[in-house]
Coordinates of N, CA, C and O in Angstrom, one line a residue:
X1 N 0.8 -1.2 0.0 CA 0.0 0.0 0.0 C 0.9 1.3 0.0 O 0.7 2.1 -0.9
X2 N 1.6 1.3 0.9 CA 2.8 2.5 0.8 C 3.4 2.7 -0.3 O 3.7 3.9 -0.6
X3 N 4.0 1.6 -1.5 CA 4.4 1.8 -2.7 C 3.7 2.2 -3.1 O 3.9 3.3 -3.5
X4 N 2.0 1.6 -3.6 CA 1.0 2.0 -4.3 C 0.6 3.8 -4.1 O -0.2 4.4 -4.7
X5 N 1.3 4.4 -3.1 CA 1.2 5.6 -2.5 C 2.1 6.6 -3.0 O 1.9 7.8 -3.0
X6 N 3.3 5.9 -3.3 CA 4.4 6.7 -3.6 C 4.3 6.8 -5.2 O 4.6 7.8 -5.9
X7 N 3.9 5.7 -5.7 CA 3.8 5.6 -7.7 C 3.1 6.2 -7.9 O 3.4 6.9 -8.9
X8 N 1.6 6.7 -7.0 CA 1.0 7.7 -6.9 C 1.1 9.3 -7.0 O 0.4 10.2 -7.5
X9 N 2.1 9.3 -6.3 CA 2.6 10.8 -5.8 C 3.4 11.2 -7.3 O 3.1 12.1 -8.0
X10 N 4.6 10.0 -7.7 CA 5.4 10.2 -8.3 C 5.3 10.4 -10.2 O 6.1 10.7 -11.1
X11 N 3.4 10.0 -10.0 CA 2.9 9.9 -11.4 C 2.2 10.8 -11.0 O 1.5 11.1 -12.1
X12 N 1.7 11.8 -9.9 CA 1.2 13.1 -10.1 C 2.0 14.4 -10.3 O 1.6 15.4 -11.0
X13 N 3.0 14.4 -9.8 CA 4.5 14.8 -9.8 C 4.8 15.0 -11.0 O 5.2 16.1 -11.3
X14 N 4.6 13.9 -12.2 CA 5.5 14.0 -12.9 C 4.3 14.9 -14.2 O 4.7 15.7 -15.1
X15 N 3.0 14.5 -13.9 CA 1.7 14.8 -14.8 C 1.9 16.4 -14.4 O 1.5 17.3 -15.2
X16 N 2.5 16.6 -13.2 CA 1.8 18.4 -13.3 C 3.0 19.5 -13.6 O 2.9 20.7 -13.7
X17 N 4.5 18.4 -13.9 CA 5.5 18.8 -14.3 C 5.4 18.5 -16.2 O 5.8 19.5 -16.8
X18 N 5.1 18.0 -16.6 CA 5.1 17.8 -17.9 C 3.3 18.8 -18.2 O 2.8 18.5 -19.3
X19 N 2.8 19.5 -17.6 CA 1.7 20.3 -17.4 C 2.1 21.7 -17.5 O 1.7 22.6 -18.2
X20 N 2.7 21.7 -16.8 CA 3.7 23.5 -16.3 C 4.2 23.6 -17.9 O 3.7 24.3 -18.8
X21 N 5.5 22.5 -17.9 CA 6.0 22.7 -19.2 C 5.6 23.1 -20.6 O 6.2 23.9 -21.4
X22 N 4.2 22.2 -20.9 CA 3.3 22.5 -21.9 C 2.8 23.3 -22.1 O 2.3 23.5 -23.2
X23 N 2.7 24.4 -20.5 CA 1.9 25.5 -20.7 C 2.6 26.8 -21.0 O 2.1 27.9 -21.4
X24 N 4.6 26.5 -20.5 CA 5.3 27.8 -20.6 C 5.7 27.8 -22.2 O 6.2 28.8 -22.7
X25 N 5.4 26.3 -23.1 CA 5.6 26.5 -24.1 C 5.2 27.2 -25.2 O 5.7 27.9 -26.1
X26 N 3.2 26.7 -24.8 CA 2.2 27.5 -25.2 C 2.3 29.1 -25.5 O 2.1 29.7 -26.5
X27 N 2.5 29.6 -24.0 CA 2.3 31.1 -23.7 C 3.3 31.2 -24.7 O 2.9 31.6 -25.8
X28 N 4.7 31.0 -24.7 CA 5.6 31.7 -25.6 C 5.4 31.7 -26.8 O 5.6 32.8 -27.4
X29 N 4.8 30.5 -27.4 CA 4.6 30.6 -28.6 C 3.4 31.3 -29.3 O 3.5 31.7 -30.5
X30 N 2.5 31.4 -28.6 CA 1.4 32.3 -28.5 C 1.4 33.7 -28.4 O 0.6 34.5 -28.9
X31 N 2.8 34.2 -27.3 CA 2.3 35.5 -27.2 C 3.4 36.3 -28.4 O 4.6 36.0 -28.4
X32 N 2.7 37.2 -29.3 CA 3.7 38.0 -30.2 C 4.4 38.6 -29.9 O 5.3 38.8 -30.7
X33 N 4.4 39.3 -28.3 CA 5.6 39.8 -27.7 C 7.2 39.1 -27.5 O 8.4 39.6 -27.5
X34 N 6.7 38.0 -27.5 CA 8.2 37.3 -27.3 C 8.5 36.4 -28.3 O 7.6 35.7 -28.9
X35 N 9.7 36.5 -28.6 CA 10.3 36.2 -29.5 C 10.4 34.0 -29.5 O 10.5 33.5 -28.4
X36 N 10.5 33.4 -30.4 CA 10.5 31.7 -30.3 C 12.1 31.6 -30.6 O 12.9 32.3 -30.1
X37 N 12.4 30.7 -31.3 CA 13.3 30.4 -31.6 C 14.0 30.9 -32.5 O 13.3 30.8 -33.5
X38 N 15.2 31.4 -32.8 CA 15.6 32.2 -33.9 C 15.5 31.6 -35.3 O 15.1 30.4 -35.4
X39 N 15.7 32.5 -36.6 CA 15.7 32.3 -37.8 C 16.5 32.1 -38.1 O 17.3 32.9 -37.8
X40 N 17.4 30.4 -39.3 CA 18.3 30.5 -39.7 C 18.7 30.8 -40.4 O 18.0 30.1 -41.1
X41 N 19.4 31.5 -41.3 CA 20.2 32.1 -42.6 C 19.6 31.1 -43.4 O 19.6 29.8 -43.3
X42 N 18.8 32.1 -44.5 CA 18.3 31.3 -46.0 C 17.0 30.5 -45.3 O 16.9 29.3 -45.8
X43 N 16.0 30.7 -44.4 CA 15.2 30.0 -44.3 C 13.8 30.6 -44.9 O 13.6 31.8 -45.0
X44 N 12.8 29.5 -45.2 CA 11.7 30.6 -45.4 C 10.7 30.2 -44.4 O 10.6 29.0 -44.0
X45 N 9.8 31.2 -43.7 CA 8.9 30.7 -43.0 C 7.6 31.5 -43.3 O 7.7 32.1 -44.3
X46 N 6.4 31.7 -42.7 CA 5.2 32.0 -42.8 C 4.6 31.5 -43.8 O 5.3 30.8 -44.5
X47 N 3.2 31.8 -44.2 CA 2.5 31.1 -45.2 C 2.0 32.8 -45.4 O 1.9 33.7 -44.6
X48 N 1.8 32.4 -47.0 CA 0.9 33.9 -47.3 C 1.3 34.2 -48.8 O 2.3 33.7 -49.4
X49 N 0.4 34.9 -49.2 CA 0.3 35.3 -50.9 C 1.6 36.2 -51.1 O 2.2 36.1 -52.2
X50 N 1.9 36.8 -50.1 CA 3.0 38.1 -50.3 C 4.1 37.6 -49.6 O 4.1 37.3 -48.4
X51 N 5.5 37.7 -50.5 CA 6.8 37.4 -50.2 C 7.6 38.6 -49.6 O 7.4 39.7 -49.9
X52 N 8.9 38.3 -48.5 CA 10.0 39.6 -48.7 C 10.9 39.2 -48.3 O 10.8 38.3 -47.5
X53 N 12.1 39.7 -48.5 CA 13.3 39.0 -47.4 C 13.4 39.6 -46.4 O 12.7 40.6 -46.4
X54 N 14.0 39.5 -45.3 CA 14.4 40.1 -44.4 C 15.7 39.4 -43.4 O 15.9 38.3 -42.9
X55 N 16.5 41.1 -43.5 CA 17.8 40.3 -43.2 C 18.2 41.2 -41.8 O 17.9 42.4 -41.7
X56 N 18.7 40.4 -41.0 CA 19.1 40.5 -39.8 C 20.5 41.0 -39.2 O 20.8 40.0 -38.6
X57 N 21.1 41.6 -39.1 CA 22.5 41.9 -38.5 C 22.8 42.2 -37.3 O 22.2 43.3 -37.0
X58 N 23.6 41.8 -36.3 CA 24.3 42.0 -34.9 C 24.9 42.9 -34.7 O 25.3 43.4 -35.7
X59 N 25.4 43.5 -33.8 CA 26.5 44.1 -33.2 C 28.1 43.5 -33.6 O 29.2 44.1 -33.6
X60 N 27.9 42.7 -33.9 CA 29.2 42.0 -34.0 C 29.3 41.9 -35.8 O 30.4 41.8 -36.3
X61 N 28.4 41.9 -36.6 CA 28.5 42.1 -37.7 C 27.8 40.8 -38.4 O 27.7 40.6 -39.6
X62 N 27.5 39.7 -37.2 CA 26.9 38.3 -38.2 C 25.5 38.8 -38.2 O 24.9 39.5 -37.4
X63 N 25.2 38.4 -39.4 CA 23.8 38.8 -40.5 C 23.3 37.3 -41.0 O 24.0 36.4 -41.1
X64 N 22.2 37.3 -41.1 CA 21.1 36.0 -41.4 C 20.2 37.0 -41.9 O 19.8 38.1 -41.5
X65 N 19.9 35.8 -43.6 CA 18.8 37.0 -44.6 C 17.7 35.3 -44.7 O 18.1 34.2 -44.9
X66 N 16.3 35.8 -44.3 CA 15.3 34.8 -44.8 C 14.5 35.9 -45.5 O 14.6 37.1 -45.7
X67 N 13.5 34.1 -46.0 CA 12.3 34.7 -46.8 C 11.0 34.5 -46.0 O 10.6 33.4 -45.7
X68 N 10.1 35.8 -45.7 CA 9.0 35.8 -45.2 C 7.7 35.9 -46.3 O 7.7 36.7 -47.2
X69 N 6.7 35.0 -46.0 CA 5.6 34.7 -46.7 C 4.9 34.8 -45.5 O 5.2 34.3 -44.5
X70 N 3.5 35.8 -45.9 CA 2.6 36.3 -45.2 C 1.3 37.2 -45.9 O 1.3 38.0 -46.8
X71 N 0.1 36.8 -45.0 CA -1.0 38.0 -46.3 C -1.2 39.4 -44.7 O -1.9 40.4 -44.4
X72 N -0.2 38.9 -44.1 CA -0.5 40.4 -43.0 C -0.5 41.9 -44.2 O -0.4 42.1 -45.4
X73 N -0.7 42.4 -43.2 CA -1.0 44.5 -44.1 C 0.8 45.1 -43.9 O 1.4 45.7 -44.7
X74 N 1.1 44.7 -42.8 CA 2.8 45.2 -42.6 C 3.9 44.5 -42.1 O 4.0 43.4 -41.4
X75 N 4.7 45.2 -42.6 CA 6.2 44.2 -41.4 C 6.1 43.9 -40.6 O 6.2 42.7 -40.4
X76 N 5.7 44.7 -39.6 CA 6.0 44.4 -38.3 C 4.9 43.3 -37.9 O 5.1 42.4 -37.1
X77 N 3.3 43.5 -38.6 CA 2.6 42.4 -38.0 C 2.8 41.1 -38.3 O 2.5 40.1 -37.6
X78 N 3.5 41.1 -39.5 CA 4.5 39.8 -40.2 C 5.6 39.3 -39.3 O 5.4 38.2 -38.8
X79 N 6.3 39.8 -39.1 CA 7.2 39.5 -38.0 C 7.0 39.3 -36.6 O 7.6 38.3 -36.1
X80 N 6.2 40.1 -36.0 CA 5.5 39.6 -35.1 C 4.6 38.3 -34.8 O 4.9 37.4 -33.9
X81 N 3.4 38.2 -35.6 CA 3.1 36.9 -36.2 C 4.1 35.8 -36.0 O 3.5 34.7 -36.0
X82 N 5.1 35.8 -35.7 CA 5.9 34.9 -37.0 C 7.2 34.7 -35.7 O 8.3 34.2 -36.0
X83 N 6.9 35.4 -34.4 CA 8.2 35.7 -33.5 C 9.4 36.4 -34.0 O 10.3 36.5 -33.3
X84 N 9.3 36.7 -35.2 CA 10.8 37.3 -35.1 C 11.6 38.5 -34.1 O 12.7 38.7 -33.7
X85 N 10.2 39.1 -34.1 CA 10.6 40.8 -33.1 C 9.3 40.5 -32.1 O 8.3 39.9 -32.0
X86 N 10.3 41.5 -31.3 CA 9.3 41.5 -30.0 C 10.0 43.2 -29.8 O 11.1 43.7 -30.1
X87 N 8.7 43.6 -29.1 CA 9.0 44.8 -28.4 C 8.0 45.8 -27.3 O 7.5 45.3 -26.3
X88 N 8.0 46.6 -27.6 CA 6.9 47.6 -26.6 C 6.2 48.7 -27.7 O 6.7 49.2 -28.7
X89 N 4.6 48.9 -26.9 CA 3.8 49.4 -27.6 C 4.2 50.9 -27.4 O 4.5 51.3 -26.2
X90 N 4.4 51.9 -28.3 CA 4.5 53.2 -27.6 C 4.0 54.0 -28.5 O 3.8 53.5 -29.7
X91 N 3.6 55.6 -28.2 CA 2.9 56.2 -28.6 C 3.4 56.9 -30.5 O 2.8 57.6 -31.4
X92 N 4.7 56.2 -30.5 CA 4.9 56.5 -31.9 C 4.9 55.0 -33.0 O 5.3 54.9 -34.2
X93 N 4.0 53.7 -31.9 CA 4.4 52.5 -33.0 C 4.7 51.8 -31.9 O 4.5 52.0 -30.7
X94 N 5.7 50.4 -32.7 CA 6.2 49.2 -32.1 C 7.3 50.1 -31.5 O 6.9 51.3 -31.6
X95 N 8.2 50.0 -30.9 CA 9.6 49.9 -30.4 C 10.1 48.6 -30.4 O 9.7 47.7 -29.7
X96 N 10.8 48.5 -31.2 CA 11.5 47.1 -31.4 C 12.2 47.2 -30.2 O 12.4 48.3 -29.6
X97 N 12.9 45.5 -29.5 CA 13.5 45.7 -28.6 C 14.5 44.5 -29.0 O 15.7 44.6 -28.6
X98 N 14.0 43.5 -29.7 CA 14.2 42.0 -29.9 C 13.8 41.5 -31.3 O 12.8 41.4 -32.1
X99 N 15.5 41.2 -31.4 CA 14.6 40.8 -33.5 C 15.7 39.1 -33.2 O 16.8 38.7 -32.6
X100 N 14.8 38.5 -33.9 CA 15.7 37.2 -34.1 C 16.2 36.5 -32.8 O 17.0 35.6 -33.0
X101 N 15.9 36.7 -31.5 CA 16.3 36.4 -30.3 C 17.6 37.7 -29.9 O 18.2 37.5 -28.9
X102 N 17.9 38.6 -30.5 CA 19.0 38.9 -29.9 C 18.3 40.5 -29.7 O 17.4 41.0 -30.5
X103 N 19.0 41.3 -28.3 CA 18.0 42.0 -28.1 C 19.0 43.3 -27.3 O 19.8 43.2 -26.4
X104 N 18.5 44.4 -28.2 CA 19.2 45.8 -28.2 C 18.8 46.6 -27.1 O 17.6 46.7 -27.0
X105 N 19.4 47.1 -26.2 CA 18.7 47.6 -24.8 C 19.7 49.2 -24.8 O 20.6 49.4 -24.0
X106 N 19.2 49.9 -25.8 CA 19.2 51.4 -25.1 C 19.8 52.0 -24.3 O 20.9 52.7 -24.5
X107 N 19.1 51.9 -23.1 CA 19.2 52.2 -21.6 C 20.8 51.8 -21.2 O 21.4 52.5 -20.4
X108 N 21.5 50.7 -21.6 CA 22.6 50.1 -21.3 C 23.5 50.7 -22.1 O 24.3 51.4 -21.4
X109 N 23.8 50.7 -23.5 CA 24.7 51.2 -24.2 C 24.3 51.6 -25.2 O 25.0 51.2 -26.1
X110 N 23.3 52.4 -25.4 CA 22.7 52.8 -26.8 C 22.6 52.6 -27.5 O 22.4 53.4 -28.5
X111 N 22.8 50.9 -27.2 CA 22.1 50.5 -29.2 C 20.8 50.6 -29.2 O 20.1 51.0 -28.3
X112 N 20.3 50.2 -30.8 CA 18.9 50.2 -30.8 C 18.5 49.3 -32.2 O 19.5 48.8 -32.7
X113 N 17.4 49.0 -32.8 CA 17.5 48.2 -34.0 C 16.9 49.2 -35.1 O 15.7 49.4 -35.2
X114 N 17.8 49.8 -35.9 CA 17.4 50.2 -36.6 C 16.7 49.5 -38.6 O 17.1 48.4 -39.1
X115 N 16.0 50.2 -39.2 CA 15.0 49.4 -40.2 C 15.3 50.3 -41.5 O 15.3 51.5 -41.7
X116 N 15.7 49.2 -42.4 CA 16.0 49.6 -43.6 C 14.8 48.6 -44.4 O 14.3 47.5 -44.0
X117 N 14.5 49.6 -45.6 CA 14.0 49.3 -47.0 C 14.4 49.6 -48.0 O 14.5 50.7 -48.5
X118 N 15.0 48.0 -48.8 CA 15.6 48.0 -50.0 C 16.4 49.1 -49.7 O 16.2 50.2 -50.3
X119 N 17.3 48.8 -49.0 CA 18.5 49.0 -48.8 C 18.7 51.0 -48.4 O 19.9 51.4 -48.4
X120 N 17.6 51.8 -48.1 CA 17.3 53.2 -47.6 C 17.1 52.9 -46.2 O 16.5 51.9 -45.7
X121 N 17.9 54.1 -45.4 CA 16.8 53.9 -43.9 C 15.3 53.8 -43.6 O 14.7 53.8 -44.6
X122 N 15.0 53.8 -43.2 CA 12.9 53.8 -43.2 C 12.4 55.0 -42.6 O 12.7 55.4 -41.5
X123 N 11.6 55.7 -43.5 CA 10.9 56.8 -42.7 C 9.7 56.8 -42.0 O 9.1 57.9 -41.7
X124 N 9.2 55.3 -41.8 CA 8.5 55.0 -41.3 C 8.9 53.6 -40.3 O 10.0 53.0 -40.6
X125 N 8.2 53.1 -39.2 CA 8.4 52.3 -38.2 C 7.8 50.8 -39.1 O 7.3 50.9 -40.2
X126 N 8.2 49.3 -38.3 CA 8.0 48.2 -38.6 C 6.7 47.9 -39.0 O 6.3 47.3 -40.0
X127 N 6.1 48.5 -37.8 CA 4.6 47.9 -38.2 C 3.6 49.4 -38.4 O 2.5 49.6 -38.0
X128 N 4.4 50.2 -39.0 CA 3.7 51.7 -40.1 C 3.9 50.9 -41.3 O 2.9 50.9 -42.0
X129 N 4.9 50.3 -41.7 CA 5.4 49.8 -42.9 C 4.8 49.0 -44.0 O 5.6 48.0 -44.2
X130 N 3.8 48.9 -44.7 CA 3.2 48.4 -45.5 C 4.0 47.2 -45.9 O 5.3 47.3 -45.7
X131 N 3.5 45.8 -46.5 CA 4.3 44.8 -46.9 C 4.1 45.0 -48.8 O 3.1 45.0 -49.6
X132 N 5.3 45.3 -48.9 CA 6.1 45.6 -50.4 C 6.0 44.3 -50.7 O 6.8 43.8 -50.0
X133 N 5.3 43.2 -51.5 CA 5.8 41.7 -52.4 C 6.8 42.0 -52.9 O 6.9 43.0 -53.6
X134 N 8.0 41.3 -52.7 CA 9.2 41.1 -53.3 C 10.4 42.4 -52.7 O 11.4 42.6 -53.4
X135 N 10.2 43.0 -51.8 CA 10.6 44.0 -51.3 C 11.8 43.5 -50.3 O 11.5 42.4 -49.9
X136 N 13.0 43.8 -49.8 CA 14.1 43.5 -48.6 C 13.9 44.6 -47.9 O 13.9 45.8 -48.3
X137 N 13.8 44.0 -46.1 CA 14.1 44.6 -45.4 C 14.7 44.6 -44.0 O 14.1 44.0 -43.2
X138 N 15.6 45.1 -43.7 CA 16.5 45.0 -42.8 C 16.7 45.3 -41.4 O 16.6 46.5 -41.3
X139 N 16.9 44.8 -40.2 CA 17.2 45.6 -39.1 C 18.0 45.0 -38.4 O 17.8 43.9 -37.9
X140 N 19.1 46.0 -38.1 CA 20.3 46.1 -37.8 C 20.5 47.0 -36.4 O 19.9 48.0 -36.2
X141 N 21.6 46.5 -35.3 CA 21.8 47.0 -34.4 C 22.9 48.0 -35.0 O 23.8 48.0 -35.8
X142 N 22.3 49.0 -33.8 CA 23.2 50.6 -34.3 C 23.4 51.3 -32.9 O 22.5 51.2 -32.0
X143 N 24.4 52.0 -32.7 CA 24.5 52.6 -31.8 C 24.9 54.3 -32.2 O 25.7 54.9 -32.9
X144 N 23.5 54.9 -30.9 CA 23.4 56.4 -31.3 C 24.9 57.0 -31.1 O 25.7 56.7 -30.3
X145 N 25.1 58.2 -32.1 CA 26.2 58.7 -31.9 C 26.0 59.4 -30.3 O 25.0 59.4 -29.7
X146 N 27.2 59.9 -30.1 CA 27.6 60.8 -28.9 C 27.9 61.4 -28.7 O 28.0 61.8 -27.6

C-alpha cells in the first residue's frame, strides 16, 4: 500500500511537471511579444500570398537573410506573427527591442534596431510599414552617436 502511494505521488509529480511545461511553451509561442526560436540564414517561414526578405544583423556584424511569406497588411505584423521581433507598444508605434532572439537595450549602451527598406533607412516604423511583395528589409543594431 505505501508503494502504491508513492507511484502515486510520483505519477502526479510527474503529470503536473510535464503540465507546467506545456503551458510555458504555449504562452511563448502564442504571445507576439516574445520572440521563439531564432531564424536561420536562408530559411523561409510564414504562409501567405506576399513574399519579402528580411535580413538581420548584430553588433558584432553576423547577418542572417530569410524569406517571409505572409498576407499580414505590414512588417511588423508579419514578423510579429511569426516571432521574429518583439517589443513595446508606444505612442509613436512598435519599439523594437528584440529581433531574431538577440536583443538591443538602449538604456545600457545605446544600441537600438534600426529598419532599412531595400537597402534606404525607413521613414516609417516596422509595423507603419506596409508589406512591399518582393521588397528586402532590414534591421540592424546601431548605436546612437555621442
Amino acid at each position: 500500500m505505501k508503494t502504491t502511494k508513492h507511484i502515486a505521488a510520483l505519477l502526479a509529480a510527474l503529470v503536473l511537471a510535464l503540465s507546467l511545461t506545456a503551458c510555458g511553451q504555449t504562452a511563448a509561442k502564442d504571445d507576439p511579444m516574445n520572440p521563439a526560436i531564432p531564424v536561420a540564414d536562408g530559411a523561409e517561414i510564414g504562409e501567405g500570398s506576399k513574399t519579402f526578405t528580411t535580413g538581420v544583423a548584430d553588433q558584432d556584424g553576423k547577418a542572417v537573410t530569410f524569406t517571409v511569406h505572409t498576407d499580414e497588411e505590414t512588417v511588423g505584423d508579419a514578423l510579429l506573427k511569426l516571432h521574429v521581433v518583439a517589443g513595446e507598444a508606444s505612442s509613436y508605434g512598435l519599439y523594437v527591442k528584440t529581433v531574431n532572439g538577440i536583443t538591443a537595450d538602449y538604456d545600457k549602451d545605446q544600441t537600438y534596431w534600426s529598419f532599412y527598406i531595400d537597402g534606404e533607412y525607413a521613414q516609417t516604423g516596422v509595423d507603419m510599414t506596409a508589406v512591399n511583395d518582393g521588397s528586402t528589409y532590414k534591421l540592424a543594431i546601431e548605436t546612437m552617436a555621442q
